[in-house]
Short mmCIF file of C-alpha atoms in Angstrom, two decimals:
data_model
loop_
_atom_site.label_atom_id
_atom_site.label_comp_id
_atom_site.label_asym_id
_atom_site.label_seq_id
_atom_site.Cartn_x
_atom_site.Cartn_y
_atom_site.Cartn_z
CA UNK A 781 -46.21 20.75 14.17
CA UNK A 782 -45.05 23.99 15.77
CA UNK A 783 -44.00 27.19 14.02
CA UNK A 784 -40.99 26.52 11.76
CA UNK A 785 -37.59 27.64 12.97
CA UNK A 786 -36.57 30.22 10.39
CA UNK A 787 -32.89 31.14 10.24
CA UNK A 788 -32.49 34.93 10.26
CA UNK A 789 -29.50 37.15 9.61
CA UNK A 790 -30.47 39.72 12.27
CA UNK A 791 -32.16 37.91 15.17
CA UNK A 792 -31.96 41.00 17.41
CA UNK A 793 -34.25 43.02 15.15
CA UNK A 794 -38.04 43.31 15.61
CA UNK A 795 -39.97 40.48 13.97
CA UNK A 796 -41.11 42.57 10.99
CA UNK A 797 -37.52 43.76 10.47
CA UNK A 798 -35.85 40.38 10.52
CA UNK A 799 -34.38 38.99 7.31
CA UNK A 800 -34.36 35.28 6.54
CA UNK A 801 -31.10 33.67 5.47
CA UNK A 802 -31.32 32.70 1.80
CA UNK A 803 -28.42 30.24 1.84
CA UNK A 804 -29.54 26.61 1.95
CA UNK A 805 -28.60 24.35 4.85
CA UNK A 806 -26.26 21.38 4.54
CA UNK A 807 -29.29 19.12 4.89
CA UNK A 808 -30.85 20.76 1.85
CA UNK A 809 -27.64 20.12 -0.07
CA UNK A 810 -27.91 16.40 0.67
CA UNK A 811 -31.40 16.27 -0.80
CA UNK A 812 -30.33 18.34 -3.79
CA UNK A 813 -27.42 15.98 -4.44
CA UNK A 814 -29.78 12.99 -4.18
CA UNK A 815 -27.98 11.60 -1.15
CA UNK A 816 -31.25 11.83 0.76
CA UNK A 817 -34.82 11.45 -0.49
CA UNK A 818 -38.11 12.77 0.83
CA UNK A 819 -40.71 10.10 1.52
CA UNK A 820 -43.49 9.69 -1.00
CA UNK A 821 -46.29 12.13 -0.21
CA UNK A 822 -49.84 11.21 0.67
CA UNK A 823 -51.72 11.00 -2.67
CA UNK A 824 -54.39 13.48 -1.57
CA UNK A 825 -51.72 16.15 -0.98
CA UNK A 826 -51.04 16.17 -4.71
CA UNK A 827 -54.49 17.41 -5.75
CA UNK A 828 -55.82 20.91 -5.18
CA UNK A 829 -59.33 19.77 -4.24
CA UNK A 830 -58.13 17.53 -1.39
CA UNK A 831 -54.73 18.96 -0.37
CA UNK A 832 -55.76 21.27 2.50
CA UNK A 833 -58.30 18.83 3.91
CA UNK A 834 -55.73 16.05 3.87
CA UNK A 835 -53.16 18.35 5.51
CA UNK A 836 -55.58 19.08 8.35
CA UNK A 837 -56.21 15.37 8.94
CA UNK A 838 -52.47 14.69 9.06
CA UNK A 839 -51.95 17.53 11.53
CA UNK A 840 -54.72 16.27 13.80
CA UNK A 841 -53.13 12.83 13.68
CA UNK A 842 -49.89 14.48 14.83
CA UNK A 843 -51.68 15.96 17.85
CA UNK A 844 -52.57 19.44 16.56
CA UNK A 845 -56.16 19.88 17.72
CA UNK A 846 -57.01 23.08 15.83
CA UNK A 847 -54.65 23.54 12.87
CA UNK A 848 -54.32 27.08 11.56
CA UNK A 849 -54.29 27.82 7.84
CA UNK A 850 -50.57 28.53 8.03
CA UNK A 851 -49.99 25.10 9.58
CA UNK A 852 -52.13 23.40 6.95
CA UNK A 853 -50.24 25.17 4.18
CA UNK A 854 -46.98 24.13 5.80
CA UNK A 855 -48.00 20.49 5.50
CA UNK A 856 -48.39 20.73 1.71
CA UNK A 857 -45.56 19.45 -0.48
CA UNK A 858 -43.75 20.46 -3.64
CA UNK A 859 -44.73 18.28 -6.57
CA UNK A 860 -41.82 19.36 -8.78
CA UNK A 861 -38.22 20.53 -8.82
CA UNK A 862 -35.05 19.61 -7.00
CA UNK A 863 -36.88 19.29 -3.68
CA UNK A 864 -39.82 17.25 -4.91
CA UNK A 865 -42.04 15.96 -2.08
CA UNK A 866 -40.50 18.45 0.37
CA UNK A 867 -43.08 19.90 2.80
CA UNK A 868 -43.47 23.67 2.73
CA UNK A 869 -42.47 23.92 6.40
CA UNK A 870 -39.22 22.10 5.62
CA UNK A 871 -38.44 24.56 2.83
CA UNK A 872 -38.91 27.61 5.05
CA UNK A 873 -36.50 26.09 7.57
CA UNK A 874 -33.86 24.84 5.15
CA UNK A 875 -33.97 26.59 1.78
CA UNK A 876 -35.61 30.03 1.75
CA UNK A 877 -33.56 30.94 -1.32
CA UNK A 878 -35.26 28.19 -3.33
CA UNK A 879 -38.70 29.28 -2.09
CA UNK A 880 -37.93 32.85 -3.09
CA UNK A 881 -36.86 31.71 -6.55
CA UNK A 882 -40.09 29.76 -7.11
CA UNK A 883 -42.37 32.55 -5.83
CA UNK A 884 -40.59 35.33 -7.76
CA UNK A 885 -40.75 33.31 -10.97
CA UNK A 886 -44.39 32.40 -10.35
CA UNK A 887 -45.35 36.06 -10.01
CA UNK A 888 -43.62 36.85 -13.28
CA UNK A 889 -45.55 34.05 -14.94
CA UNK A 890 -48.91 35.22 -13.64
CA UNK A 891 -48.24 38.86 -14.55
CA UNK A 892 -47.19 38.02 -18.10
CA UNK A 893 -49.90 36.32 -20.20
CA UNK A 894 -47.27 35.31 -22.76
CA UNK A 895 -45.17 33.50 -20.16
CA UNK A 896 -47.38 30.88 -18.58
CA UNK A 897 -45.72 28.21 -16.50
CA UNK A 898 -46.71 24.60 -16.08
CA UNK A 899 -50.46 24.81 -15.45
CA UNK A 900 -50.40 21.61 -13.39
CA UNK A 901 -48.25 23.27 -10.73
CA UNK A 902 -49.95 26.67 -10.59
CA UNK A 903 -52.07 25.86 -7.54
CA UNK A 904 -49.03 24.54 -5.68
CA UNK A 905 -47.16 27.77 -6.39
CA UNK A 906 -50.19 29.82 -5.33
CA UNK A 907 -50.27 28.06 -1.96
CA UNK A 908 -46.50 28.34 -1.59
CA UNK A 909 -46.73 32.08 -2.26
CA UNK A 910 -49.41 32.47 0.40
CA UNK A 911 -47.33 30.46 2.86
CA UNK A 912 -44.21 32.50 2.12
CA UNK A 913 -46.07 35.78 2.62
CA UNK A 914 -47.27 34.62 6.04
CA UNK A 915 -43.73 34.96 7.45
CA UNK A 916 -42.43 38.57 7.54
CA UNK A 917 -38.82 37.36 7.70
CA UNK A 918 -39.28 35.54 4.39
CA UNK A 919 -41.79 37.87 2.77
CA UNK A 920 -39.44 40.86 2.80
CA UNK A 921 -36.89 38.95 0.72
CA UNK A 922 -39.26 38.65 -2.26
CA UNK A 923 -38.78 40.88 -5.29
CA UNK A 924 -42.41 41.99 -5.13
CA UNK A 925 -41.69 43.38 -1.65
CA UNK A 926 -38.28 44.86 -2.40
CA UNK A 927 -39.26 48.15 -0.72
CA UNK A 928 -39.46 46.22 2.57
CA UNK A 929 -36.17 44.42 2.09
CA UNK A 930 -33.85 45.04 5.06
CA UNK A 931 -30.71 47.06 4.33
CA UNK A 932 -28.72 45.43 7.11
CA UNK A 933 -25.54 47.52 6.96
CA UNK A 934 -23.78 48.97 10.01
CA UNK A 935 -25.63 51.93 11.43
CA UNK A 936 -28.78 51.13 9.46
CA UNK A 937 -29.26 47.46 10.34
CA UNK A 938 -33.04 47.55 10.71
CA UNK A 939 -33.95 50.04 7.97
CA UNK A 940 -35.66 48.96 4.77
CA UNK A 941 -34.50 49.75 1.24
CA UNK A 942 -37.26 52.33 0.91
CA UNK A 943 -36.31 54.05 4.17
CA UNK A 944 -32.66 54.21 3.09
CA UNK A 945 -33.72 55.66 -0.25
CA UNK A 946 -35.79 58.34 1.52
CA UNK A 947 -32.79 59.36 3.64
CA UNK A 948 -30.50 59.37 0.62
CA UNK A 949 -32.88 61.44 -1.52
CA UNK A 950 -33.44 63.92 1.34
CA UNK A 951 -29.79 64.93 1.24
CA UNK A 952 -30.26 67.52 -1.51
CA UNK A 953 -33.47 68.79 0.12
CA UNK A 954 -31.83 69.43 3.48
CA UNK A 955 -29.06 71.30 1.67
CA UNK A 956 -31.61 73.64 0.09
CA UNK A 957 -33.99 73.87 3.04
CA UNK A 958 -32.07 73.10 6.25
CA UNK A 959 -34.78 74.67 8.39
CA UNK A 960 -37.07 71.70 7.66
CA UNK A 961 -34.84 69.25 9.54
CA UNK A 962 -33.55 68.91 13.07
CA UNK A 963 -29.83 68.56 13.71
CA UNK A 964 -30.26 64.86 14.46
CA UNK A 965 -32.13 64.31 11.19
CA UNK A 966 -29.41 66.16 9.26
CA UNK A 967 -26.73 63.94 10.76
CA UNK A 968 -28.69 60.77 9.95
CA UNK A 969 -29.29 61.93 6.38
CA UNK A 970 -25.60 62.76 5.98
CA UNK A 971 -24.50 59.33 7.24
CA UNK A 972 -27.06 57.56 5.05
CA UNK A 973 -25.99 59.54 1.99
CA UNK A 974 -22.34 58.67 2.62
CA UNK A 975 -23.17 54.98 3.07
CA UNK A 976 -25.34 54.75 -0.05
CA UNK A 977 -22.85 56.70 -2.17
CA UNK A 978 -20.06 54.37 -1.09
CA UNK A 979 -22.04 51.33 -2.23
CA UNK A 980 -23.03 52.98 -5.50
CA UNK A 981 -19.40 53.77 -6.27
CA UNK A 982 -18.17 50.28 -5.41
CA UNK A 983 -17.57 48.25 -8.60
CA UNK A 984 -19.99 45.35 -8.93
CA UNK A 985 -17.08 42.94 -9.26
CA UNK A 986 -15.85 43.96 -5.80
CA UNK A 987 -19.22 43.61 -4.09
CA UNK A 988 -19.60 40.17 -2.54
CA UNK A 989 -22.90 40.93 -0.82
CA UNK A 990 -25.97 39.81 -2.75
CA UNK A 991 -28.06 42.07 -0.55
CA UNK A 992 -26.01 45.14 -1.45
CA UNK A 993 -26.12 44.31 -5.14
CA UNK A 994 -29.90 44.22 -4.82
CA UNK A 995 -29.84 47.56 -3.00
CA UNK A 996 -27.59 49.07 -5.66
CA UNK A 997 -30.07 48.02 -8.36
CA UNK A 998 -32.95 49.32 -6.24
CA UNK A 999 -31.40 52.79 -5.99
CA UNK A 1000 -30.66 52.92 -9.73
CA UNK A 1001 -34.25 51.89 -10.49
CA UNK A 1002 -35.64 54.59 -8.19
CA UNK A 1003 -33.43 57.20 -9.84
CA UNK A 1004 -34.67 56.08 -13.24
CA UNK A 1005 -38.27 56.36 -12.06
CA UNK A 1006 -37.69 59.90 -10.80
CA UNK A 1007 -35.99 60.88 -14.05
CA UNK A 1008 -38.86 59.51 -16.12
CA UNK A 1009 -41.38 61.26 -13.90
CA UNK A 1010 -39.54 64.58 -14.28
CA UNK A 1011 -39.53 64.22 -18.06
CA UNK A 1012 -43.28 63.57 -18.09
CA UNK A 1013 -43.85 66.64 -15.92
CA UNK A 1014 -41.72 68.75 -18.27
CA UNK A 1015 -43.67 67.60 -21.31
CA UNK A 1016 -46.93 68.31 -19.51
CA UNK A 1017 -45.69 71.80 -18.65
CA UNK A 1018 -44.79 72.48 -22.29
CA UNK A 1019 -48.25 71.37 -23.37
CA UNK A 1020 -49.82 73.77 -20.88
CA UNK A 1021 -47.58 76.60 -22.11
CA UNK A 1022 -48.62 75.79 -25.65
CA UNK A 1023 -52.28 76.11 -24.71
CA UNK A 1024 -51.58 79.42 -22.96
CA UNK A 1025 -49.82 80.66 -26.08
CA UNK A 1026 -52.85 79.87 -28.21
CA UNK A 1027 -55.10 81.73 -25.78
CA UNK A 1028 -52.81 84.79 -25.84
CA UNK A 1029 -52.72 84.85 -29.62
CA UNK A 1030 -56.50 84.52 -29.81
CA UNK A 1031 -56.89 87.28 -27.24
CA UNK A 1032 -54.54 89.53 -29.22
CA UNK A 1033 -56.58 89.04 -32.35
CA UNK A 1034 -59.87 89.71 -30.56
CA UNK A 1035 -58.52 92.83 -28.92
CA UNK A 1036 -57.13 94.27 -32.12
CA UNK A 1037 -60.24 93.60 -34.15
CA UNK A 1038 -62.91 94.55 -31.62
CA UNK A 1039 -61.70 96.47 -28.57
CA UNK A 1040 -59.44 98.99 -30.31
CA UNK A 1041 -61.00 101.03 -33.10
CA UNK A 1042 -59.28 100.61 -36.41
CA UNK A 1043 -59.63 103.15 -39.15
CA UNK A 1044 -59.58 102.17 -42.75
CA UNK A 1045 -61.59 100.13 -45.13
CA UNK A 1046 -62.46 96.43 -45.08
CA UNK A 1047 -59.21 95.52 -46.83
CA UNK A 1048 -57.17 97.02 -43.97
CA UNK A 1049 -59.15 95.10 -41.36
CA UNK A 1050 -58.73 91.90 -43.36
CA UNK A 1051 -54.97 92.53 -43.51
CA UNK A 1052 -54.92 93.04 -39.76
CA UNK A 1053 -56.62 89.70 -39.10
CA UNK A 1054 -54.28 87.88 -41.49
CA UNK A 1055 -51.25 89.47 -39.84
CA UNK A 1056 -52.39 88.28 -36.40
CA UNK A 1057 -52.67 84.73 -37.67
CA UNK A 1058 -49.25 84.91 -39.30
CA UNK A 1059 -47.66 86.28 -36.15
CA UNK A 1060 -49.23 83.49 -34.07
CA UNK A 1061 -47.96 80.86 -36.52
CA UNK A 1062 -44.46 82.35 -36.40
CA UNK A 1063 -44.38 82.29 -32.61
CA UNK A 1064 -45.59 78.71 -32.57
CA UNK A 1065 -42.78 77.63 -34.89
CA UNK A 1066 -40.18 79.61 -32.92
CA UNK A 1067 -41.24 78.35 -29.48
CA UNK A 1068 -39.55 78.25 -26.98
CA UNK A 1069 -37.10 80.82 -28.39
CA UNK A 1070 -39.85 83.36 -28.79
CA UNK A 1071 -40.15 85.58 -25.72
CA UNK A 1072 -43.25 87.41 -26.90
CA UNK A 1073 -45.59 85.56 -24.60
CA UNK A 1074 -44.04 87.14 -21.54
CA UNK A 1075 -45.51 90.55 -22.29
CA UNK A 1076 -49.09 90.98 -23.44
CA UNK A 1077 -48.65 94.70 -24.10
CA UNK A 1078 -45.61 94.19 -26.33
CA UNK A 1079 -47.36 91.49 -28.33
CA UNK A 1080 -50.35 93.70 -28.95
CA UNK A 1081 -48.22 96.71 -29.83
CA UNK A 1082 -45.89 94.84 -32.19
CA UNK A 1083 -48.72 93.30 -34.16
CA UNK A 1084 -50.66 96.54 -34.33
CA UNK A 1085 -47.64 98.49 -35.52
CA UNK A 1086 -46.86 95.92 -38.20
CA UNK A 1087 -50.42 95.89 -39.48
CA UNK A 1088 -51.67 99.48 -39.43
CA UNK A 1089 -48.59 101.56 -38.82
CA UNK A 1090 -46.81 102.96 -35.75
CA UNK A 1091 -49.10 105.96 -35.48
CA UNK A 1092 -51.90 103.78 -34.12
CA UNK A 1093 -49.83 102.03 -31.40
#
């Protein structure tokens, strides 16, 4: 058995940039409609402990002297579903869309402990996932590898979703800092931004391309991630400002009670300390409207004047 003939949408692209066609072949349709049937599989192919060893024996019988792991995996068969008994190598040639569906669902099952699939078929799906990942043209169609999915539109035929996102998101940066980019980079960024914006503004009902609907969702997800990240950074910044405010208030109190001499009896000094605490509490409740933190001298002066009178400021 030689390497399977995978149908690709962009055969002129480098191997790692090719994208397998998801649409099933007419032959696959005949099996799905039960007009054709796969032959009954060798019994040992249906058990995890013997499947790979049996596959190697079958390959050697077919004249393959030193079968690779990919070839042995390709000889395994599905034990369930609409293409039951179909060899893996037949699936990658005739129905990549069905393979993608099984692998994507399997990964969801394994990542969610509350959504376990049929335990009997887990090992088959594991091997199918490994086999699928061994072909770049098929691997980059999987949801787990959506960053590597090929954009495929005119002018950006060989770029991945992630590369298109980088160009699109660089548009605002090159507007602010044009000196960071060459003229050629600016033109590419501009064209990419125009292309992506056009797809984002196209109503979903008017988009017939499954690939572009996936890309549209990808961009929205990345925007959501950036928005969430910005919110977390803002909250972290507020927490840091809050800590700085506490330090300033504590420093004010220390300075007023120790560094600057205060005349008067113990009652006056007690009043001063209480006033500092009250002022700090007021600023905390008024934050971020309070602008006191911006000037250490004003904070110290205001509190001192309130506590012991303007003559001591």
